[in-house]
Short mmCIF file of C-alpha atoms in Angstrom, two decimals:
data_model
loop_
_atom_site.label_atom_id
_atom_site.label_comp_id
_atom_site.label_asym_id
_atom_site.label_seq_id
_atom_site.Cartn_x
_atom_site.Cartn_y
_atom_site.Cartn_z
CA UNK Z 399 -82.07 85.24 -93.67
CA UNK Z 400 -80.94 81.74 -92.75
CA UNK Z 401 -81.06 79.23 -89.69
CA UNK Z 402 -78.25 77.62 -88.56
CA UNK Z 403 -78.33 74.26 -86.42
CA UNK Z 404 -77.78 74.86 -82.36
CA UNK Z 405 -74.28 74.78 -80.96
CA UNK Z 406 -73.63 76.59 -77.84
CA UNK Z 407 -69.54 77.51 -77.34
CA UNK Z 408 -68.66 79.24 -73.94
CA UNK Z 409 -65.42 80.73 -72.77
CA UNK Z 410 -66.69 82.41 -69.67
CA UNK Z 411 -68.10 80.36 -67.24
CA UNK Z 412 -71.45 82.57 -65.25
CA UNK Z 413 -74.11 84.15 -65.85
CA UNK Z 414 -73.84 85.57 -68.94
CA UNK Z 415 -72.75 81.87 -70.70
CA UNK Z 416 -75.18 80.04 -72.28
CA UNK Z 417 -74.19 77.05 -70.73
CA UNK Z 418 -72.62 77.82 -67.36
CA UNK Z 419 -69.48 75.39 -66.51
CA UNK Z 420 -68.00 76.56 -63.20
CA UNK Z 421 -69.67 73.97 -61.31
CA UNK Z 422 -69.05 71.23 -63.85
CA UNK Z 423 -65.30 71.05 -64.01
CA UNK Z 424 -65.49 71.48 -68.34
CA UNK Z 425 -62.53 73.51 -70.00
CA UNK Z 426 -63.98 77.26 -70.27
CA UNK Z 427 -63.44 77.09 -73.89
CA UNK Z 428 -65.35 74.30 -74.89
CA UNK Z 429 -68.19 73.78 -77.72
CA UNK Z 430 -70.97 72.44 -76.65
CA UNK Z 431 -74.30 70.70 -78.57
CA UNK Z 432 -77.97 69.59 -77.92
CA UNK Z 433 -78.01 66.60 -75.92
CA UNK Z 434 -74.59 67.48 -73.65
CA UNK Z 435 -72.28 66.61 -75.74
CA UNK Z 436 -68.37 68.26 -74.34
CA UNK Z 437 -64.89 66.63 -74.93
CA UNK Z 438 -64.62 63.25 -73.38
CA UNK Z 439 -68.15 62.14 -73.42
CA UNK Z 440 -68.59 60.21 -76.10
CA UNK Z 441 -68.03 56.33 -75.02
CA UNK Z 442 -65.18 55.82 -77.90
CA UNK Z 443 -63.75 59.17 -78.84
CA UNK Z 444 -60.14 57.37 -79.31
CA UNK Z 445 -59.82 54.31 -81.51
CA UNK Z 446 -58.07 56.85 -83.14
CA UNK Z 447 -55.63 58.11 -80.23
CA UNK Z 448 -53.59 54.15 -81.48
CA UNK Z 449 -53.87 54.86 -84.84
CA UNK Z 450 -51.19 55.49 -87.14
CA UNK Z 451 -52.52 56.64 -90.56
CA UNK Z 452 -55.76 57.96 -91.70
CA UNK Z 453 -56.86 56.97 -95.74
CA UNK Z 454 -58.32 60.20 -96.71
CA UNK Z 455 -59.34 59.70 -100.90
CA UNK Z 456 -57.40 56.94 -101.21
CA UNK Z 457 -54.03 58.64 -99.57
CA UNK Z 458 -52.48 57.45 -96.73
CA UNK Z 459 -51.57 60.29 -94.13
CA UNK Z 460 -49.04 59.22 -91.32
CA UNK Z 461 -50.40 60.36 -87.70
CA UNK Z 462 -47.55 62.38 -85.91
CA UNK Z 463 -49.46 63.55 -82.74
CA UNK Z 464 -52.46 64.70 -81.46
CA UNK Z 465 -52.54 68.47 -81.31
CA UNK Z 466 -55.80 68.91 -79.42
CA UNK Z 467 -58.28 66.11 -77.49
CA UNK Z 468 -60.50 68.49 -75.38
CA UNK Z 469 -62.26 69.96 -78.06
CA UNK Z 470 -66.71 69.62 -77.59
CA UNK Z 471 -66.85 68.98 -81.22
CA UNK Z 472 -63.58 67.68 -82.81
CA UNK Z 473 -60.31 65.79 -82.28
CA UNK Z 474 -57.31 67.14 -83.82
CA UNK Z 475 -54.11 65.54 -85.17
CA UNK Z 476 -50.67 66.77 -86.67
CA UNK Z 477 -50.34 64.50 -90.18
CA UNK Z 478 -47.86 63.80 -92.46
CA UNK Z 479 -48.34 63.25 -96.46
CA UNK Z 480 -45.05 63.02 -98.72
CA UNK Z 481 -43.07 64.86 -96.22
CA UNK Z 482 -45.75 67.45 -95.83
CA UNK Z 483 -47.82 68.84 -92.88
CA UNK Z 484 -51.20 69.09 -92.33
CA UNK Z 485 -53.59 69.35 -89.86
CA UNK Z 486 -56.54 66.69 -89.48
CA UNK Z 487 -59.31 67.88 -88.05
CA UNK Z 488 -61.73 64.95 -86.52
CA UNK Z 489 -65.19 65.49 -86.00
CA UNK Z 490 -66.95 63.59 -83.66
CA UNK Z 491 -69.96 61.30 -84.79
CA UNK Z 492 -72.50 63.23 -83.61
CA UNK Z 493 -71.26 66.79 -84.93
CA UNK Z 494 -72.30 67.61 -88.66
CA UNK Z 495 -70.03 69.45 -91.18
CA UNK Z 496 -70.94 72.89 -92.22
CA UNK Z 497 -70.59 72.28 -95.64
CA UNK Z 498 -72.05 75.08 -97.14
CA UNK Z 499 -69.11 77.66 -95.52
CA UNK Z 500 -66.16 75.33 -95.74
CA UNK Z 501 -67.42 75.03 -99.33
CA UNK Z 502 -66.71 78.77 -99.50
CA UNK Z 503 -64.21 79.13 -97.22
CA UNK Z 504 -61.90 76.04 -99.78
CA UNK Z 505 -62.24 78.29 -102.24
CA UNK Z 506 -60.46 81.53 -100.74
CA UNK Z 507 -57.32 81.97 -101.39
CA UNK Z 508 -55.63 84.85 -99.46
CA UNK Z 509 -52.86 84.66 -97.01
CA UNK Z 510 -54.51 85.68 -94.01
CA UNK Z 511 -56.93 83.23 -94.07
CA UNK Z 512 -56.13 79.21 -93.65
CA UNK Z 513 -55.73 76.97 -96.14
CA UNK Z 514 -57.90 74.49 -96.71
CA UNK Z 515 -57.20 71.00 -98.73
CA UNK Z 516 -59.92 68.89 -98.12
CA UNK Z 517 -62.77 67.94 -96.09
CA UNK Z 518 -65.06 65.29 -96.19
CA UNK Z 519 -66.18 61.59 -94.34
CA UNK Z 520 -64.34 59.13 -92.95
CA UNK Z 521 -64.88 55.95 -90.76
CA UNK Z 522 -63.40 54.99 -87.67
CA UNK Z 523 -64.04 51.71 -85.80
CA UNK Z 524 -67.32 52.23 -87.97
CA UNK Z 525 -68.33 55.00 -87.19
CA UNK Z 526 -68.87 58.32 -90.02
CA UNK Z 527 -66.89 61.02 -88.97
CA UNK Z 528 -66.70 64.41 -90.60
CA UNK Z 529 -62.89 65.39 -91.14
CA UNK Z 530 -61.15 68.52 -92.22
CA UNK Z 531 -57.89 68.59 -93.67
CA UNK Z 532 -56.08 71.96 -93.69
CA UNK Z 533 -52.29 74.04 -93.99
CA UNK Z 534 -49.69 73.09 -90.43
CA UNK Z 535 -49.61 76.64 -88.78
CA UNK Z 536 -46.83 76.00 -86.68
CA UNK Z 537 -46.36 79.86 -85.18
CA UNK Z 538 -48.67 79.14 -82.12
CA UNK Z 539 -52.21 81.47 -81.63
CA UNK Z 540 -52.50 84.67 -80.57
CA UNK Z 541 -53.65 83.61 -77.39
CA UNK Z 542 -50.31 82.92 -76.38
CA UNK Z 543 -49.06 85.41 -78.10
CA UNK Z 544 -46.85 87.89 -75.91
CA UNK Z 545 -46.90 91.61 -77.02
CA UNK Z 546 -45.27 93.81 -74.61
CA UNK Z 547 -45.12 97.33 -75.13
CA UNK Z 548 -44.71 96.70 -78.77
CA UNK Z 549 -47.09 99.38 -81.33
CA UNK Z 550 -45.62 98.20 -84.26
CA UNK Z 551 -46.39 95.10 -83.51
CA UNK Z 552 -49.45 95.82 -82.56
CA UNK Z 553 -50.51 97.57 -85.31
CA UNK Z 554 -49.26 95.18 -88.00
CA UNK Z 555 -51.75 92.47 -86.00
CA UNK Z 556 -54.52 94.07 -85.84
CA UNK Z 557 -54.38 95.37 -89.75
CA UNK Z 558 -53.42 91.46 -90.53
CA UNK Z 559 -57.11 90.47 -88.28
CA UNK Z 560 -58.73 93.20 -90.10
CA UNK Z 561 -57.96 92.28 -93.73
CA UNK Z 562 -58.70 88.37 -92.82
CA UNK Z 563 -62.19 89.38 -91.88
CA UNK Z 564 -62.47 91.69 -94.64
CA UNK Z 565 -61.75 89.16 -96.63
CA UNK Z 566 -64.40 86.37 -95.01
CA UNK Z 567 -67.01 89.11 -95.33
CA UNK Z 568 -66.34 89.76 -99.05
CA UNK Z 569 -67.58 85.83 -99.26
CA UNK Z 570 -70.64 86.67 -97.24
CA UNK Z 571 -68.63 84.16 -94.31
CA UNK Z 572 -69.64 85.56 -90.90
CA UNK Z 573 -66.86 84.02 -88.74
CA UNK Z 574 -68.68 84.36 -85.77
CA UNK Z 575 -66.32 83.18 -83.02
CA UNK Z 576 -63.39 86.07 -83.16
CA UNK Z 577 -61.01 85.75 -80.37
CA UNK Z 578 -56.99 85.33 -80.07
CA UNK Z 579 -57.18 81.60 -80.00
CA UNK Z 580 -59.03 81.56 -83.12
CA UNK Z 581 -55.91 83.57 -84.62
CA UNK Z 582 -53.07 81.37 -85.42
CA UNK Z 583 -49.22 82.51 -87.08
CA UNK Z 584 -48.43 80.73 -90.01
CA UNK Z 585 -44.56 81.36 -89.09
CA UNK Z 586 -42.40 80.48 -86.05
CA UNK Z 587 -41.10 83.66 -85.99
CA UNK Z 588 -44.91 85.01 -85.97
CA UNK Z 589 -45.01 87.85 -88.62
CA UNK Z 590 -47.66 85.75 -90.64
CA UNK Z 591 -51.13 85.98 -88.90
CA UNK Z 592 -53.86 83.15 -90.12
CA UNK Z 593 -57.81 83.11 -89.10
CA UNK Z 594 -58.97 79.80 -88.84
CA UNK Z 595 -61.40 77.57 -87.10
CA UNK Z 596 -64.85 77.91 -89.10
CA UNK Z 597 -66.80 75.51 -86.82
CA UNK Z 598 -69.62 77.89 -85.98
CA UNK Z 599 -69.60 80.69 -88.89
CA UNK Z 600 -72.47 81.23 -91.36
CA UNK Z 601 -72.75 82.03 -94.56
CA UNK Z 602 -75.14 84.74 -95.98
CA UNK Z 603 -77.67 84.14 -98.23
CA UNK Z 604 -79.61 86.05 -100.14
CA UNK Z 605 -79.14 90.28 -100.72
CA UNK Z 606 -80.02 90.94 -97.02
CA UNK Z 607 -77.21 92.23 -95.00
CA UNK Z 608 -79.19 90.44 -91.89
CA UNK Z 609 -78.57 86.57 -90.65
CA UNK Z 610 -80.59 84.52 -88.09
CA UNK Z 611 -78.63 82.23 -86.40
CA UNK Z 612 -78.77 80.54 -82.85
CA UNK Z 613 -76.67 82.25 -79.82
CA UNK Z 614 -73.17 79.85 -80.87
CA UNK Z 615 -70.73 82.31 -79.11
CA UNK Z 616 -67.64 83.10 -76.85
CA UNK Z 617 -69.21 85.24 -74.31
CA UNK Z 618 -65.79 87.42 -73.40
CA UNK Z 619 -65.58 88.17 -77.18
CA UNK Z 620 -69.12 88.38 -78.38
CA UNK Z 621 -70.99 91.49 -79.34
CA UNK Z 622 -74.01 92.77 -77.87
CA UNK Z 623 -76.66 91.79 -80.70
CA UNK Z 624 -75.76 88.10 -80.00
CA UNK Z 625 -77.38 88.50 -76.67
CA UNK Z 626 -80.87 89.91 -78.18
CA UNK Z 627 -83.35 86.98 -78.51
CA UNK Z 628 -85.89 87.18 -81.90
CA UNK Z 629 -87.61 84.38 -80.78
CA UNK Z 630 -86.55 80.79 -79.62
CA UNK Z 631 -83.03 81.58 -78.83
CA UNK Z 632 -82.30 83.18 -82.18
CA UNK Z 633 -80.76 86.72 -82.59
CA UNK Z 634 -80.44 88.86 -85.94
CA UNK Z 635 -76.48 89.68 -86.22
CA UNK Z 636 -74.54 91.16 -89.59
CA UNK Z 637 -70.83 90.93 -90.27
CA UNK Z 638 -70.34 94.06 -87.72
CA UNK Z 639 -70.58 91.34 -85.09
CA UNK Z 640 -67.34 90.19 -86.23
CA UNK Z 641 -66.31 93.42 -86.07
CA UNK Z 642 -66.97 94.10 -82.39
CA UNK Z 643 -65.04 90.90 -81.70
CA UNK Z 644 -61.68 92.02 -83.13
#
């Protein structure tokens, strides 16, 4: 079994969260980390928000816009390379790369699950930052995502989420943090579904089918196990946590 490092995410402010937010005024879908670190805290989170390219490996990316700046953990930006799209995900200083399951998550290559290019350090106003770069999904998530009375639909989505967790789990990658928001449509006429955002997921190790890990959740989504302590906060979960999720 492994250990991850602590990071709390809530959806649901009460008394379930980890972290309750109702009082505090904080998005409900935040990540939060040790020390009270949320979106906005950190005293120079936007050198960046002026900045026009980013010189990732000795390329130089053109900054289009910035897709998210509310994130607990990471600011995100829309770039440009040679006429191509990617996103640019922007750690703050304080958060630390999971390297071990973006180095396994890099190396999948199946359509369901997103692409990723790069990742890696860079500095800003000098300052290390972790970055990610990955594939433009430009469809929207399935958060926003409207349905109706649609079964066919329906049905082709949730085989799409099924086979992308397959998938993960056939790497040993628990994702951890299923929920529509976390499913994104590679297409504007969203036929293509993508899971993404790795920030929290874990990586098996070992022939056990068992993982330790801190409570890093989404209360609305997550499933019961994640609520039984082992000892210090930490819970025993398998890749049927994912499972619940969906």
């Amino acid at each position: 079994m492994d250990k991850d490092e602590l990071t709390i995410r809530t959806e649901v402010a009460g008394s379930d969260a980890t972290i309750g937010l109702a009082a505090s005024g904080q998005p409900q879908d935040c990540t939060l980390r040790l020390g009270g670190r949320t979106a906005g805290t950190d005293a120079s989170p936007l050198p960046v928000g002026r900045q026009e390219t980013f010189e990732l490996r000795g390329q130089t990316y053109v900054c289009r816009k910035s897709l998210s700046d509310t994130s607990g953990e990471a600011q995100v930006f829309l770039v440009n390379h040679d006429g191509q799209d990617y996103v640019l995900k922007l750690y703050y200083p304080d958060v630390r790369l999971k390297k071990d399951v973006l180095q396994v998550v890099s190396n999948i290559r199946f359509d369901m699950i997103v692409r990723f290019y790069d990742f890696g350090k860079i500095y800003i106003g000098g300052r290390q930052r972790y970055y990610e770069l990955m594939e433009y999904l430009c469809g929207g998530t399935l958060g926003t995502y409207k349905l109706g009375n649609d079964m066919d639909r329906f049905r082709r989505i949730a085989l799409q989420a099924a086979a992308a967790l397959a998938c993960c789990h056939n790497y040993k990658v628990i994702h951890k943090d299923i929920k529509p928001s976390n499913f994104f449509f590679r297409d504007e006429k969203q036929t293509e579904l993508v899971l993404g955002d790795f920030g929290i997921s874990s990586v098996l190790k070992g022939e056990g089918h068992l993982h330790r890990t801190m409570q890093a959740r989404t209360p609305m989504y997550a499933a019961p196990e994640m609520y039984n302590d082992v000892i210090d906060g930490e819970v025993e979960i398998s890749t049927a946590a994912d499972y619940y999720s969906l």
